[in-house]
Amino acid sequence: MPGRDAREAAKTVTGSFGDGEGLPYLAELPARGPGADMIGRTIGLLVDLYAHVEPSGWRISDRPGRDTRRARSWLGEDLDALEEFTQGYEGPLKVQAVGPWTLAAALERRGGEAALGDPGACRDLAGSLAEGLRAHLAEVRRRVPGAQVILQLDEPSLTGVLRGRIRTASGYRTYRAVDRQVVEGTLRDVLAAGGDAATLVHTCAPEVPFALLRRAGADGISFDFSLLTEREEDAIGEAVEGGTQLFLGVVPGTDPASGGLSDPGGSVMGVRTLWRRLGLNPGTLAESVVITPSCGLAGASPAYARAALAHCARAARSLADNPE
């Protein structure tokens, strides 16, 4: 979300959904600086593994320093605000963290190269993340006892990891592609940290590996609908028929140049078209699809972020009421 005010963000992401049509979530406010960004937030969740900020990004440390403490402090503020605005709430509540492979691609070892280049470092990172997520979800459930928690892993670098596209520190080479079975197994282990929580993997990059994510145990897959190509359509059909929920990013994540949003029905016209092309039953749309912004809203104006969330709810209602 845009801005720096945790209470205002929590009010926005919970207040829009009093009619039960939206999905409240624990907001991230990266405008506050390092530690509030998606990588920093997740580093604050790690167990027995610490990092600090260098000009090139986050780098592993021997002990928790100022940057790690700041990340944990801001998470505490965000949880306090969420708890305040979810008193008596019962229903789905999403929390998100960076997944193990995007984290491995972003977090530097002491020499400056990414953890991604060291299989042992990747294993340690995934284990620390899984343990931290278990504690984090327990804390969320303690603060919002009526919540049905959904765990989302953000993996925008996943395709790059699978295809060997992540650049080394020099920028002249790329790290070797990670074996798909290793990627899948690591994701499965981290998703399992959710326990009985529903799980979701989000990526706003092209070439979403739908089949791999389903095998890894993701109950839902979130992606930017505008990046979809015909190559992925069969995999989407199989996912829907297999019971995977699709979180479709159809609403722009930043203020449109035109200055406004289209009508809600227009926003989901492409979804209806895809369903027809795949020969899927239109009656399954309401249970198979969640309408979302294309990616995070941190780059939007506060007014647009509020409008986008409300627009998602109206577009989803349009899809349910008029699936064909």
PDB file of C-alpha atoms in Angstrom:
ATOM      1  CA  MET A   1       0.000   0.000   0.000  1.00  0.00           C
ATOM      2  CA  PRO A   2       1.154   3.610  -0.485  1.00  0.00           C
ATOM      3  CA  GLY A   3       1.947   5.947   2.391  1.00  0.00           C
ATOM      4  CA  ARG A   4       3.571   5.542   5.791  1.00  0.00           C
ATOM      5  CA  ASP A   5       0.622   5.418   8.206  1.00  0.00           C
ATOM      6  CA  ALA A   6      -0.032   1.861   9.431  1.00  0.00           C
ATOM      7  CA  ARG A   7      -3.425   2.729  10.935  1.00  0.00           C
ATOM      8  CA  GLU A   8      -4.636   4.419   7.758  1.00  0.00           C
ATOM      9  CA  ALA A   9      -3.541   1.441   5.663  1.00  0.00           C
ATOM     10  CA  ALA A  10      -5.211  -1.057   8.006  1.00  0.00           C
ATOM     11  CA  LYS A  11      -8.394   1.007   7.992  1.00  0.00           C
ATOM     12  CA  THR A  12      -8.408   1.005   4.188  1.00  0.00           C
ATOM     13  CA  VAL A  13      -7.795  -2.717   3.675  1.00  0.00           C
ATOM     14  CA  THR A  14     -10.357  -3.752   6.290  1.00  0.00           C
ATOM     15  CA  GLY A  15     -12.944  -0.967   6.057  1.00  0.00           C
ATOM     16  CA  SER A  16     -13.768  -1.562   2.401  1.00  0.00           C
ATOM     17  CA  PHE A  17     -14.854  -5.089   3.147  1.00  0.00           C
ATOM     18  CA  GLY A  18     -17.669  -4.805   5.640  1.00  0.00           C
ATOM     19  CA  ASP A  19     -20.030  -6.379   3.112  1.00  0.00           C
ATOM     20  CA  GLY A  20     -17.984  -9.565   3.054  1.00  0.00           C
ATOM     21  CA  GLU A  21     -16.968  -9.178  -0.594  1.00  0.00           C
ATOM     22  CA  GLY A  22     -13.309  -8.264  -0.125  1.00  0.00           C
ATOM     23  CA  LEU A  23     -10.214  -9.931   1.265  1.00  0.00           C
ATOM     24  CA  PRO A  24      -8.592  -8.060   4.190  1.00  0.00           C
ATOM     25  CA  TYR A  25      -4.828  -8.394   4.451  1.00  0.00           C
ATOM     26  CA  LEU A  26      -1.823  -7.318   6.465  1.00  0.00           C
ATOM     27  CA  ALA A  27      -0.569  -4.292   4.542  1.00  0.00           C
ATOM     28  CA  GLU A  28       3.062  -3.525   3.708  1.00  0.00           C
ATOM     29  CA  LEU A  29       4.160   0.128   3.470  1.00  0.00           C
ATOM     30  CA  PRO A  30       7.513   0.231   1.637  1.00  0.00           C
ATOM     31  CA  ALA A  31       7.493   4.059   1.478  1.00  0.00           C
ATOM     32  CA  ARG A  32       8.745   3.997   5.086  1.00  0.00           C
ATOM     33  CA  GLY A  33      12.134   2.811   3.840  1.00  0.00           C
ATOM     34  CA  PRO A  34      14.415  -0.248   4.154  1.00  0.00           C
ATOM     35  CA  GLY A  35      12.836  -2.785   6.462  1.00  0.00           C
ATOM     36  CA  ALA A  36       9.331  -1.917   5.293  1.00  0.00           C
ATOM     37  CA  ASP A  37      10.039  -3.115   1.736  1.00  0.00           C
ATOM     38  CA  MET A  38       8.949  -6.627   0.787  1.00  0.00           C
ATOM     39  CA  ILE A  39      12.458  -8.097   1.189  1.00  0.00           C
ATOM     40  CA  GLY A  40      13.084  -6.284   4.474  1.00  0.00           C
ATOM     41  CA  ARG A  41       9.698  -7.302   5.879  1.00  0.00           C
ATOM     42  CA  THR A  42      10.472 -10.942   5.224  1.00  0.00           C
ATOM     43  CA  ILE A  43      14.008 -10.701   6.595  1.00  0.00           C
ATOM     44  CA  GLY A  44      12.427  -9.492   9.827  1.00  0.00           C
ATOM     45  CA  LEU A  45      10.537 -12.812   9.989  1.00  0.00           C
ATOM     46  CA  LEU A  46      13.595 -15.056   9.635  1.00  0.00           C
ATOM     47  CA  VAL A  47      14.765 -17.166  12.582  1.00  0.00           C
ATOM     48  CA  ASP A  48      18.480 -17.167  13.502  1.00  0.00           C
ATOM     49  CA  LEU A  49      19.362 -15.429  10.248  1.00  0.00           C
ATOM     50  CA  TYR A  50      19.925 -11.671   9.972  1.00  0.00           C
ATOM     51  CA  ALA A  51      20.709  -9.064   7.349  1.00  0.00           C
ATOM     52  CA  HIS A  52      21.594  -5.402   6.958  1.00  0.00           C
ATOM     53  CA  VAL A  53      21.284  -2.880   4.146  1.00  0.00           C
ATOM     54  CA  GLU A  54      24.193  -2.223   1.795  1.00  0.00           C
ATOM     55  CA  PRO A  55      24.082   0.155  -1.217  1.00  0.00           C
ATOM     56  CA  SER A  56      23.525  -2.935  -3.392  1.00  0.00           C
ATOM     57  CA  GLY A  57      20.693  -4.309  -1.247  1.00  0.00           C
ATOM     58  CA  TRP A  58      20.190  -6.621   1.742  1.00  0.00           C
ATOM     59  CA  ARG A  59      23.219  -8.635   2.899  1.00  0.00           C
ATOM     60  CA  ILE A  60      23.507 -11.428   5.471  1.00  0.00           C
ATOM     61  CA  SER A  61      24.839 -10.359   8.905  1.00  0.00           C
ATOM     62  CA  ASP A  62      26.270 -12.234  11.888  1.00  0.00           C
ATOM     63  CA  ARG A  63      23.786 -10.698  14.336  1.00  0.00           C
ATOM     64  CA  PRO A  64      20.607  -8.616  14.323  1.00  0.00           C
ATOM     65  CA  GLY A  65      21.421  -4.964  13.714  1.00  0.00           C
ATOM     66  CA  ARG A  66      19.530  -1.729  13.282  1.00  0.00           C
ATOM     67  CA  ASP A  67      17.961  -2.710   9.937  1.00  0.00           C
ATOM     68  CA  THR A  68      16.604  -6.028  11.204  1.00  0.00           C
ATOM     69  CA  ARG A  69      15.266  -4.393  14.373  1.00  0.00           C
ATOM     70  CA  ARG A  70      13.580  -1.692  12.306  1.00  0.00           C
ATOM     71  CA  ALA A  71      11.911  -4.309  10.080  1.00  0.00           C
ATOM     72  CA  ARG A  72      10.546  -6.108  13.136  1.00  0.00           C
ATOM     73  CA  SER A  73       9.386  -2.854  14.702  1.00  0.00           C
ATOM     74  CA  TRP A  74       7.411  -1.865  11.624  1.00  0.00           C
ATOM     75  CA  LEU A  75       5.866  -5.330  11.418  1.00  0.00           C
ATOM     76  CA  GLY A  76       4.770  -4.882  15.039  1.00  0.00           C
ATOM     77  CA  GLU A  77       3.168  -1.529  14.171  1.00  0.00           C
ATOM     78  CA  ASP A  78       1.330  -3.092  11.234  1.00  0.00           C
ATOM     79  CA  LEU A  79       0.069  -5.978  13.357  1.00  0.00           C
ATOM     80  CA  ASP A  80      -1.120  -3.563  16.053  1.00  0.00           C
ATOM     81  CA  ALA A  81      -3.059  -1.588  13.447  1.00  0.00           C
ATOM     82  CA  LEU A  82      -4.542  -4.700  11.878  1.00  0.00           C
ATOM     83  CA  GLU A  83      -5.637  -5.978  15.273  1.00  0.00           C
ATOM     84  CA  GLU A  84      -7.298  -2.640  16.058  1.00  0.00           C
ATOM     85  CA  PHE A  85      -9.428  -2.678  12.896  1.00  0.00           C
ATOM     86  CA  THR A  86     -10.344  -6.383  12.946  1.00  0.00           C
ATOM     87  CA  GLN A  87     -11.980  -6.551  16.383  1.00  0.00           C
ATOM     88  CA  GLY A  88     -14.687  -9.209  16.161  1.00  0.00           C
ATOM     89  CA  TYR A  89     -13.816 -10.010  12.546  1.00  0.00           C
ATOM     90  CA  GLU A  90     -14.407 -13.545  11.337  1.00  0.00           C
ATOM     91  CA  GLY A  91     -13.409 -14.528   7.830  1.00  0.00           C
ATOM     92  CA  PRO A  92     -10.470 -14.777   5.451  1.00  0.00           C
ATOM     93  CA  LEU A  93      -7.357 -12.713   6.188  1.00  0.00           C
ATOM     94  CA  LYS A  94      -4.294 -12.735   3.932  1.00  0.00           C
ATOM     95  CA  VAL A  95      -0.701 -12.325   5.070  1.00  0.00           C
ATOM     96  CA  GLN A  96       2.197 -12.325   2.640  1.00  0.00           C
ATOM     97  CA  ALA A  97       5.943 -12.845   2.673  1.00  0.00           C
ATOM     98  CA  VAL A  98       8.600 -13.157   0.013  1.00  0.00           C
ATOM     99  CA  GLY A  99       9.016 -16.763  -1.069  1.00  0.00           C
ATOM    100  CA  PRO A 100      12.298 -18.676  -0.691  1.00  0.00           C
ATOM    101  CA  TRP A 101      13.496 -18.288  -4.288  1.00  0.00           C
ATOM    102  CA  THR A 102      12.889 -14.575  -4.698  1.00  0.00           C
ATOM    103  CA  LEU A 103      14.494 -14.117  -1.277  1.00  0.00           C
ATOM    104  CA  ALA A 104      17.514 -16.195  -2.337  1.00  0.00           C
ATOM    105  CA  ALA A 105      17.834 -14.106  -5.501  1.00  0.00           C
ATOM    106  CA  ALA A 106      17.708 -10.827  -3.556  1.00  0.00           C
ATOM    107  CA  LEU A 107      19.652 -11.542  -0.363  1.00  0.00           C
ATOM    108  CA  GLU A 108      23.444 -11.218  -0.673  1.00  0.00           C
ATOM    109  CA  ARG A 109      25.999 -13.420   1.029  1.00  0.00           C
ATOM    110  CA  ARG A 110      28.920 -11.724   2.738  1.00  0.00           C
ATOM    111  CA  GLY A 111      30.947 -11.553  -0.479  1.00  0.00           C
ATOM    112  CA  GLY A 112      28.190  -9.745  -2.331  1.00  0.00           C
ATOM    113  CA  GLU A 113      26.854 -12.612  -4.436  1.00  0.00           C
ATOM    114  CA  ALA A 114      23.263 -13.754  -4.016  1.00  0.00           C
ATOM    115  CA  ALA A 115      22.373 -16.664  -1.762  1.00  0.00           C
ATOM    116  CA  LEU A 116      20.937 -18.197  -4.932  1.00  0.00           C
ATOM    117  CA  GLY A 117      24.450 -19.200  -6.023  1.00  0.00           C
ATOM    118  CA  ASP A 118      24.964 -21.424  -2.957  1.00  0.00           C
ATOM    119  CA  PRO A 119      22.634 -24.452  -2.569  1.00  0.00           C
ATOM    120  CA  GLY A 120      23.464 -24.712   1.146  1.00  0.00           C
ATOM    121  CA  ALA A 121      22.584 -21.058   1.705  1.00  0.00           C
ATOM    122  CA  CYS A 122      19.291 -21.591  -0.136  1.00  0.00           C
ATOM    123  CA  ARG A 123      18.419 -24.528   2.134  1.00  0.00           C
ATOM    124  CA  ASP A 124      19.274 -22.570   5.276  1.00  0.00           C
ATOM    125  CA  LEU A 125      17.256 -19.592   4.069  1.00  0.00           C
ATOM    126  CA  ALA A 126      14.196 -21.707   3.276  1.00  0.00           C
ATOM    127  CA  GLY A 127      14.363 -23.448   6.662  1.00  0.00           C
ATOM    128  CA  SER A 128      14.663 -20.138   8.518  1.00  0.00           C
ATOM    129  CA  LEU A 129      11.773 -18.686   6.517  1.00  0.00           C
ATOM    130  CA  ALA A 130       9.503 -21.677   7.200  1.00  0.00           C
ATOM    131  CA  GLU A 131      10.178 -21.462  10.932  1.00  0.00           C
ATOM    132  CA  GLY A 132       9.601 -17.714  10.939  1.00  0.00           C
ATOM    133  CA  LEU A 133       6.342 -18.051   9.029  1.00  0.00           C
ATOM    134  CA  ARG A 134       4.983 -20.581  11.516  1.00  0.00           C
ATOM    135  CA  ALA A 135       5.604 -18.121  14.352  1.00  0.00           C
ATOM    136  CA  HIS A 136       4.201 -15.208  12.327  1.00  0.00           C
ATOM    137  CA  LEU A 137       0.964 -17.017  11.481  1.00  0.00           C
ATOM    138  CA  ALA A 138       0.530 -18.029  15.116  1.00  0.00           C
ATOM    139  CA  GLU A 139       0.874 -14.361  16.103  1.00  0.00           C
ATOM    140  CA  VAL A 140      -1.688 -13.275  13.503  1.00  0.00           C
ATOM    141  CA  ARG A 141      -4.132 -15.915  14.734  1.00  0.00           C
ATOM    142  CA  ARG A 142      -3.607 -14.791  18.331  1.00  0.00           C
ATOM    143  CA  ARG A 143      -4.376 -11.188  17.439  1.00  0.00           C
ATOM    144  CA  VAL A 144      -7.311 -11.963  15.106  1.00  0.00           C
ATOM    145  CA  PRO A 145      -8.750 -15.183  16.538  1.00  0.00           C
ATOM    146  CA  GLY A 146     -11.678 -15.276  14.111  1.00  0.00           C
ATOM    147  CA  ALA A 147      -9.432 -15.140  11.034  1.00  0.00           C
ATOM    148  CA  GLN A 148      -9.194 -17.859   8.424  1.00  0.00           C
ATOM    149  CA  VAL A 149      -5.582 -17.143   7.533  1.00  0.00           C
ATOM    150  CA  ILE A 150      -4.320 -17.314   3.959  1.00  0.00           C
ATOM    151  CA  LEU A 151      -0.546 -17.459   3.453  1.00  0.00           C
ATOM    152  CA  GLN A 152       0.739 -15.795   0.285  1.00  0.00           C
ATOM    153  CA  LEU A 153       4.317 -16.230  -0.927  1.00  0.00           C
ATOM    154  CA  ASP A 154       5.493 -13.486  -3.288  1.00  0.00           C
ATOM    155  CA  GLU A 155       7.748 -15.015  -5.960  1.00  0.00           C
ATOM    156  CA  PRO A 156       8.323 -12.447  -8.737  1.00  0.00           C
ATOM    157  CA  SER A 157      11.818 -13.862  -9.399  1.00  0.00           C
ATOM    158  CA  LEU A 158      10.685 -17.492  -9.642  1.00  0.00           C
ATOM    159  CA  THR A 159      10.659 -17.700 -13.436  1.00  0.00           C
ATOM    160  CA  GLY A 160      14.108 -16.086 -13.561  1.00  0.00           C
ATOM    161  CA  VAL A 161      15.410 -18.661 -11.073  1.00  0.00           C
ATOM    162  CA  LEU A 162      13.982 -21.546 -13.113  1.00  0.00           C
ATOM    163  CA  ARG A 163      15.333 -20.220 -16.417  1.00  0.00           C
ATOM    164  CA  GLY A 164      18.750 -19.024 -15.255  1.00  0.00           C
ATOM    165  CA  ARG A 165      18.040 -15.318 -15.767  1.00  0.00           C
ATOM    166  CA  ILE A 166      19.115 -13.910 -12.379  1.00  0.00           C
ATOM    167  CA  ARG A 167      22.240 -11.797 -12.831  1.00  0.00           C
ATOM    168  CA  THR A 168      25.333 -12.091 -10.655  1.00  0.00           C
ATOM    169  CA  ALA A 169      26.755  -9.139  -8.741  1.00  0.00           C
ATOM    170  CA  SER A 170      28.944  -8.105 -11.698  1.00  0.00           C
ATOM    171  CA  GLY A 171      25.957  -8.091 -14.023  1.00  0.00           C
ATOM    172  CA  TYR A 172      27.964  -9.911 -16.692  1.00  0.00           C
ATOM    173  CA  ARG A 173      26.810 -13.440 -15.895  1.00  0.00           C
ATOM    174  CA  THR A 174      23.694 -15.142 -14.658  1.00  0.00           C
ATOM    175  CA  TYR A 175      23.301 -17.798 -11.977  1.00  0.00           C
ATOM    176  CA  ARG A 176      22.732 -21.315 -13.225  1.00  0.00           C
ATOM    177  CA  ALA A 177      19.086 -22.349 -13.470  1.00  0.00           C
ATOM    178  CA  VAL A 178      17.955 -24.225 -10.363  1.00  0.00           C
ATOM    179  CA  ASP A 179      16.625 -27.738 -10.924  1.00  0.00           C
ATOM    180  CA  ARG A 180      12.833 -27.694 -11.078  1.00  0.00           C
ATOM    181  CA  GLN A 181      12.494 -30.524  -8.550  1.00  0.00           C
ATOM    182  CA  VAL A 182      14.620 -28.580  -6.058  1.00  0.00           C
ATOM    183  CA  VAL A 183      12.532 -25.442  -6.627  1.00  0.00           C
ATOM    184  CA  GLU A 184       9.317 -27.409  -6.222  1.00  0.00           C
ATOM    185  CA  GLY A 185      10.460 -29.243  -3.096  1.00  0.00           C
ATOM    186  CA  THR A 186      11.628 -26.061  -1.389  1.00  0.00           C
ATOM    187  CA  LEU A 187       8.364 -24.297  -2.166  1.00  0.00           C
ATOM    188  CA  ARG A 188       6.441 -27.293  -0.841  1.00  0.00           C
ATOM    189  CA  ASP A 189       8.361 -27.195   2.439  1.00  0.00           C
ATOM    190  CA  VAL A 190       7.799 -23.456   2.940  1.00  0.00           C
ATOM    191  CA  LEU A 191       4.116 -23.605   1.969  1.00  0.00           C
ATOM    192  CA  ALA A 192       3.700 -26.432   4.500  1.00  0.00           C
ATOM    193  CA  ALA A 193       4.647 -23.934   7.209  1.00  0.00           C
ATOM    194  CA  GLY A 194       1.140 -22.564   6.752  1.00  0.00           C
ATOM    195  CA  GLY A 195      -0.260 -25.667   8.471  1.00  0.00           C
ATOM    196  CA  ASP A 196      -3.998 -25.697   7.876  1.00  0.00           C
ATOM    197  CA  ALA A 197      -3.947 -22.207   6.306  1.00  0.00           C
ATOM    198  CA  ALA A 198      -4.894 -21.865   2.647  1.00  0.00           C
ATOM    199  CA  THR A 199      -1.800 -21.077   0.576  1.00  0.00           C
ATOM    200  CA  LEU A 200      -1.194 -18.884  -2.416  1.00  0.00           C
ATOM    201  CA  VAL A 201       1.795 -18.016  -4.600  1.00  0.00           C
ATOM    202  CA  HIS A 202       1.910 -14.621  -6.295  1.00  0.00           C
ATOM    203  CA  THR A 203       4.084 -13.594  -9.206  1.00  0.00           C
ATOM    204  CA  CYS A 204       3.714 -10.527 -11.391  1.00  0.00           C
ATOM    205  CA  ALA A 205       6.289 -11.839 -13.898  1.00  0.00           C
ATOM    206  CA  PRO A 206       5.553 -13.500 -17.257  1.00  0.00           C
ATOM    207  CA  GLU A 207       5.680 -17.279 -17.793  1.00  0.00           C
ATOM    208  CA  VAL A 208       4.036 -18.386 -14.560  1.00  0.00           C
ATOM    209  CA  PRO A 209       4.942 -22.062 -13.832  1.00  0.00           C
ATOM    210  CA  PHE A 210       1.368 -23.127 -13.049  1.00  0.00           C
ATOM    211  CA  ALA A 211       1.934 -26.894 -12.972  1.00  0.00           C
ATOM    212  CA  LEU A 212       4.985 -26.615 -10.705  1.00  0.00           C
ATOM    213  CA  LEU A 213       3.154 -24.379  -8.233  1.00  0.00           C
ATOM    214  CA  ARG A 214       0.207 -26.763  -8.105  1.00  0.00           C
ATOM    215  CA  ARG A 215       2.491 -29.730  -7.454  1.00  0.00           C
ATOM    216  CA  ALA A 216       4.214 -27.756  -4.705  1.00  0.00           C
ATOM    217  CA  GLY A 217       0.872 -27.531  -2.910  1.00  0.00           C
ATOM    218  CA  ALA A 218      -0.349 -24.001  -3.626  1.00  0.00           C
ATOM    219  CA  ASP A 219      -4.116 -23.769  -3.212  1.00  0.00           C
ATOM    220  CA  GLY A 220      -4.164 -20.611  -5.322  1.00  0.00           C
ATOM    221  CA  ILE A 221      -2.004 -18.818  -7.888  1.00  0.00           C
ATOM    222  CA  SER A 222      -1.957 -15.028  -8.237  1.00  0.00           C
ATOM    223  CA  PHE A 223      -0.666 -13.345 -11.397  1.00  0.00           C
ATOM    224  CA  ASP A 224      -0.908 -10.331 -13.683  1.00  0.00           C
ATOM    225  CA  PHE A 225      -3.677 -11.244 -16.128  1.00  0.00           C
ATOM    226  CA  SER A 226      -2.314  -8.884 -18.802  1.00  0.00           C
ATOM    227  CA  LEU A 227       0.896 -10.961 -19.103  1.00  0.00           C
ATOM    228  CA  LEU A 228      -0.960 -14.173 -19.899  1.00  0.00           C
ATOM    229  CA  THR A 229      -0.227 -15.770 -23.287  1.00  0.00           C
ATOM    230  CA  GLU A 230      -1.860 -18.614 -25.181  1.00  0.00           C
ATOM    231  CA  ARG A 231       0.974 -20.904 -24.049  1.00  0.00           C
ATOM    232  CA  GLU A 232      -0.340 -20.781 -20.461  1.00  0.00           C
ATOM    233  CA  GLU A 233      -4.011 -21.310 -21.271  1.00  0.00           C
ATOM    234  CA  ASP A 234      -4.047 -25.103 -21.128  1.00  0.00           C
ATOM    235  CA  ALA A 235      -2.253 -24.988 -17.768  1.00  0.00           C
ATOM    236  CA  ILE A 236      -4.891 -22.559 -16.499  1.00  0.00           C
ATOM    237  CA  GLY A 237      -7.696 -24.851 -17.622  1.00  0.00           C
ATOM    238  CA  GLU A 238      -6.071 -27.781 -15.833  1.00  0.00           C
ATOM    239  CA  ALA A 239      -5.588 -25.670 -12.704  1.00  0.00           C
ATOM    240  CA  VAL A 240      -9.247 -24.634 -12.600  1.00  0.00           C
ATOM    241  CA  GLU A 241     -10.462 -28.182 -13.181  1.00  0.00           C
ATOM    242  CA  GLY A 242      -8.081 -29.368 -10.449  1.00  0.00           C
ATOM    243  CA  GLY A 243      -9.593 -26.959  -7.906  1.00  0.00           C
ATOM    244  CA  THR A 244      -6.823 -24.336  -7.859  1.00  0.00           C
ATOM    245  CA  GLN A 245      -8.123 -20.845  -7.183  1.00  0.00           C
ATOM    246  CA  LEU A 246      -6.926 -18.090  -9.508  1.00  0.00           C
ATOM    247  CA  PHE A 247      -6.212 -14.611  -8.186  1.00  0.00           C
ATOM    248  CA  LEU A 248      -6.395 -12.584 -11.382  1.00  0.00           C
ATOM    249  CA  GLY A 249      -4.657  -9.204 -11.459  1.00  0.00           C
ATOM    250  CA  VAL A 250      -6.932  -7.289 -13.824  1.00  0.00           C
ATOM    251  CA  VAL A 251      -7.034  -3.867 -12.118  1.00  0.00           C
ATOM    252  CA  PRO A 252      -3.980  -1.607 -12.729  1.00  0.00           C
ATOM    253  CA  GLY A 253      -1.681  -1.319  -9.705  1.00  0.00           C
ATOM    254  CA  THR A 254      -0.859   2.350 -10.365  1.00  0.00           C
ATOM    255  CA  ASP A 255      -2.973   5.339 -11.348  1.00  0.00           C
ATOM    256  CA  PRO A 256      -3.987   4.912 -15.021  1.00  0.00           C
ATOM    257  CA  ALA A 257      -2.847   7.620 -17.447  1.00  0.00           C
ATOM    258  CA  SER A 258      -6.496   8.065 -18.386  1.00  0.00           C
ATOM    259  CA  GLY A 259      -7.176   9.165 -14.831  1.00  0.00           C
ATOM    260  CA  GLY A 260      -9.788   6.565 -13.955  1.00  0.00           C
ATOM    261  CA  LEU A 261     -10.909   2.958 -13.944  1.00  0.00           C
ATOM    262  CA  SER A 262     -13.146   1.334 -16.536  1.00  0.00           C
ATOM    263  CA  ASP A 263     -16.551   0.052 -15.570  1.00  0.00           C
ATOM    264  CA  PRO A 264     -16.356  -3.060 -13.353  1.00  0.00           C
ATOM    265  CA  GLY A 265     -17.841  -5.309 -16.035  1.00  0.00           C
ATOM    266  CA  GLY A 266     -15.276  -4.109 -18.548  1.00  0.00           C
ATOM    267  CA  SER A 267     -12.426  -4.954 -16.202  1.00  0.00           C
ATOM    268  CA  VAL A 268     -13.365  -8.645 -16.231  1.00  0.00           C
ATOM    269  CA  MET A 269     -14.410  -8.972 -19.856  1.00  0.00           C
ATOM    270  CA  GLY A 270     -11.135 -10.745 -20.654  1.00  0.00           C
ATOM    271  CA  VAL A 271     -11.786 -13.262 -17.881  1.00  0.00           C
ATOM    272  CA  ARG A 272     -15.163 -14.190 -19.367  1.00  0.00           C
ATOM    273  CA  THR A 273     -13.552 -14.492 -22.806  1.00  0.00           C
ATOM    274  CA  LEU A 274     -10.836 -16.802 -21.455  1.00  0.00           C
ATOM    275  CA  TRP A 275     -13.423 -19.020 -19.776  1.00  0.00           C
ATOM    276  CA  ARG A 276     -15.350 -19.364 -23.045  1.00  0.00           C
ATOM    277  CA  ARG A 277     -12.185 -20.100 -25.029  1.00  0.00           C
ATOM    278  CA  LEU A 278     -11.202 -22.844 -22.583  1.00  0.00           C
ATOM    279  CA  GLY A 279     -14.694 -24.322 -22.582  1.00  0.00           C
ATOM    280  CA  LEU A 280     -15.000 -23.905 -18.812  1.00  0.00           C
ATOM    281  CA  ASN A 281     -18.367 -23.715 -17.103  1.00  0.00           C
ATOM    282  CA  PRO A 282     -19.191 -20.007 -16.511  1.00  0.00           C
ATOM    283  CA  GLY A 283     -20.917 -21.030 -13.297  1.00  0.00           C
ATOM    284  CA  THR A 284     -17.532 -21.872 -11.773  1.00  0.00           C
ATOM    285  CA  LEU A 285     -16.178 -18.328 -12.146  1.00  0.00           C
ATOM    286  CA  ALA A 286     -17.356 -17.063  -8.768  1.00  0.00           C
ATOM    287  CA  GLU A 287     -15.735 -19.937  -6.864  1.00  0.00           C
ATOM    288  CA  SER A 288     -12.591 -20.226  -9.013  1.00  0.00           C
ATOM    289  CA  VAL A 289     -11.601 -16.559  -9.393  1.00  0.00           C
ATOM    290  CA  VAL A 290     -10.608 -13.716  -7.081  1.00  0.00           C
ATOM    291  CA  ILE A 291     -10.186 -10.287  -8.696  1.00  0.00           C
ATOM    292  CA  THR A 292      -7.113  -8.311  -7.581  1.00  0.00           C
ATOM    293  CA  PRO A 293      -4.847  -5.457  -8.621  1.00  0.00           C
ATOM    294  CA  SER A 294      -2.206  -6.533 -11.155  1.00  0.00           C
ATOM    295  CA  CYS A 295       0.525  -6.279  -8.502  1.00  0.00           C
ATOM    296  CA  GLY A 296       1.057  -4.293  -5.308  1.00  0.00           C
ATOM    297  CA  LEU A 297      -0.450  -0.823  -4.859  1.00  0.00           C
ATOM    298  CA  ALA A 298       2.628   0.799  -3.284  1.00  0.00           C
ATOM    299  CA  GLY A 299       3.254   2.930  -6.384  1.00  0.00           C
ATOM    300  CA  ALA A 300      -0.298   4.272  -6.506  1.00  0.00           C
ATOM    301  CA  SER A 301      -1.717   7.417  -4.956  1.00  0.00           C
ATOM    302  CA  PRO A 302      -3.628   6.769  -1.704  1.00  0.00           C
ATOM    303  CA  ALA A 303      -6.897   7.791  -3.351  1.00  0.00           C
ATOM    304  CA  TYR A 304      -6.343   5.446  -6.285  1.00  0.00           C
ATOM    305  CA  ALA A 305      -5.340   2.559  -3.989  1.00  0.00           C
ATOM    306  CA  ARG A 306      -8.660   2.908  -2.145  1.00  0.00           C
ATOM    307  CA  ALA A 307     -10.548   3.138  -5.436  1.00  0.00           C
ATOM    308  CA  ALA A 308      -8.748   0.097  -6.875  1.00  0.00           C
ATOM    309  CA  LEU A 309      -9.668  -2.121  -3.916  1.00  0.00           C
ATOM    310  CA  ALA A 310     -13.318  -1.069  -4.124  1.00  0.00           C
ATOM    311  CA  HIS A 311     -13.237  -1.588  -7.899  1.00  0.00           C
ATOM    312  CA  CYS A 312     -11.918  -5.147  -7.442  1.00  0.00           C
ATOM    313  CA  ALA A 313     -14.914  -5.957  -5.237  1.00  0.00           C
ATOM    314  CA  ARG A 314     -17.361  -4.472  -7.765  1.00  0.00           C
ATOM    315  CA  ALA A 315     -15.690  -6.302 -10.679  1.00  0.00           C
ATOM    316  CA  ALA A 316     -15.882  -9.599  -8.787  1.00  0.00           C
ATOM    317  CA  ARG A 317     -19.567  -8.977  -8.115  1.00  0.00           C
ATOM    318  CA  SER A 318     -20.102  -8.307 -11.836  1.00  0.00           C
ATOM    319  CA  LEU A 319     -18.394 -11.588 -12.685  1.00  0.00           C
ATOM    320  CA  ALA A 320     -20.546 -13.516 -10.224  1.00  0.00           C
ATOM    321  CA  ASP A 321     -23.791 -11.871 -11.316  1.00  0.00           C
ATOM    322  CA  ASN A 322     -23.094 -12.080 -15.061  1.00  0.00           C
ATOM    323  CA  PRO A 323     -20.633 -14.924 -15.643  1.00  0.00           C
ATOM    324  CA  GLU A 324     -21.413 -15.080 -19.370  1.00  0.00           C
TER     325      GLU A 324
END
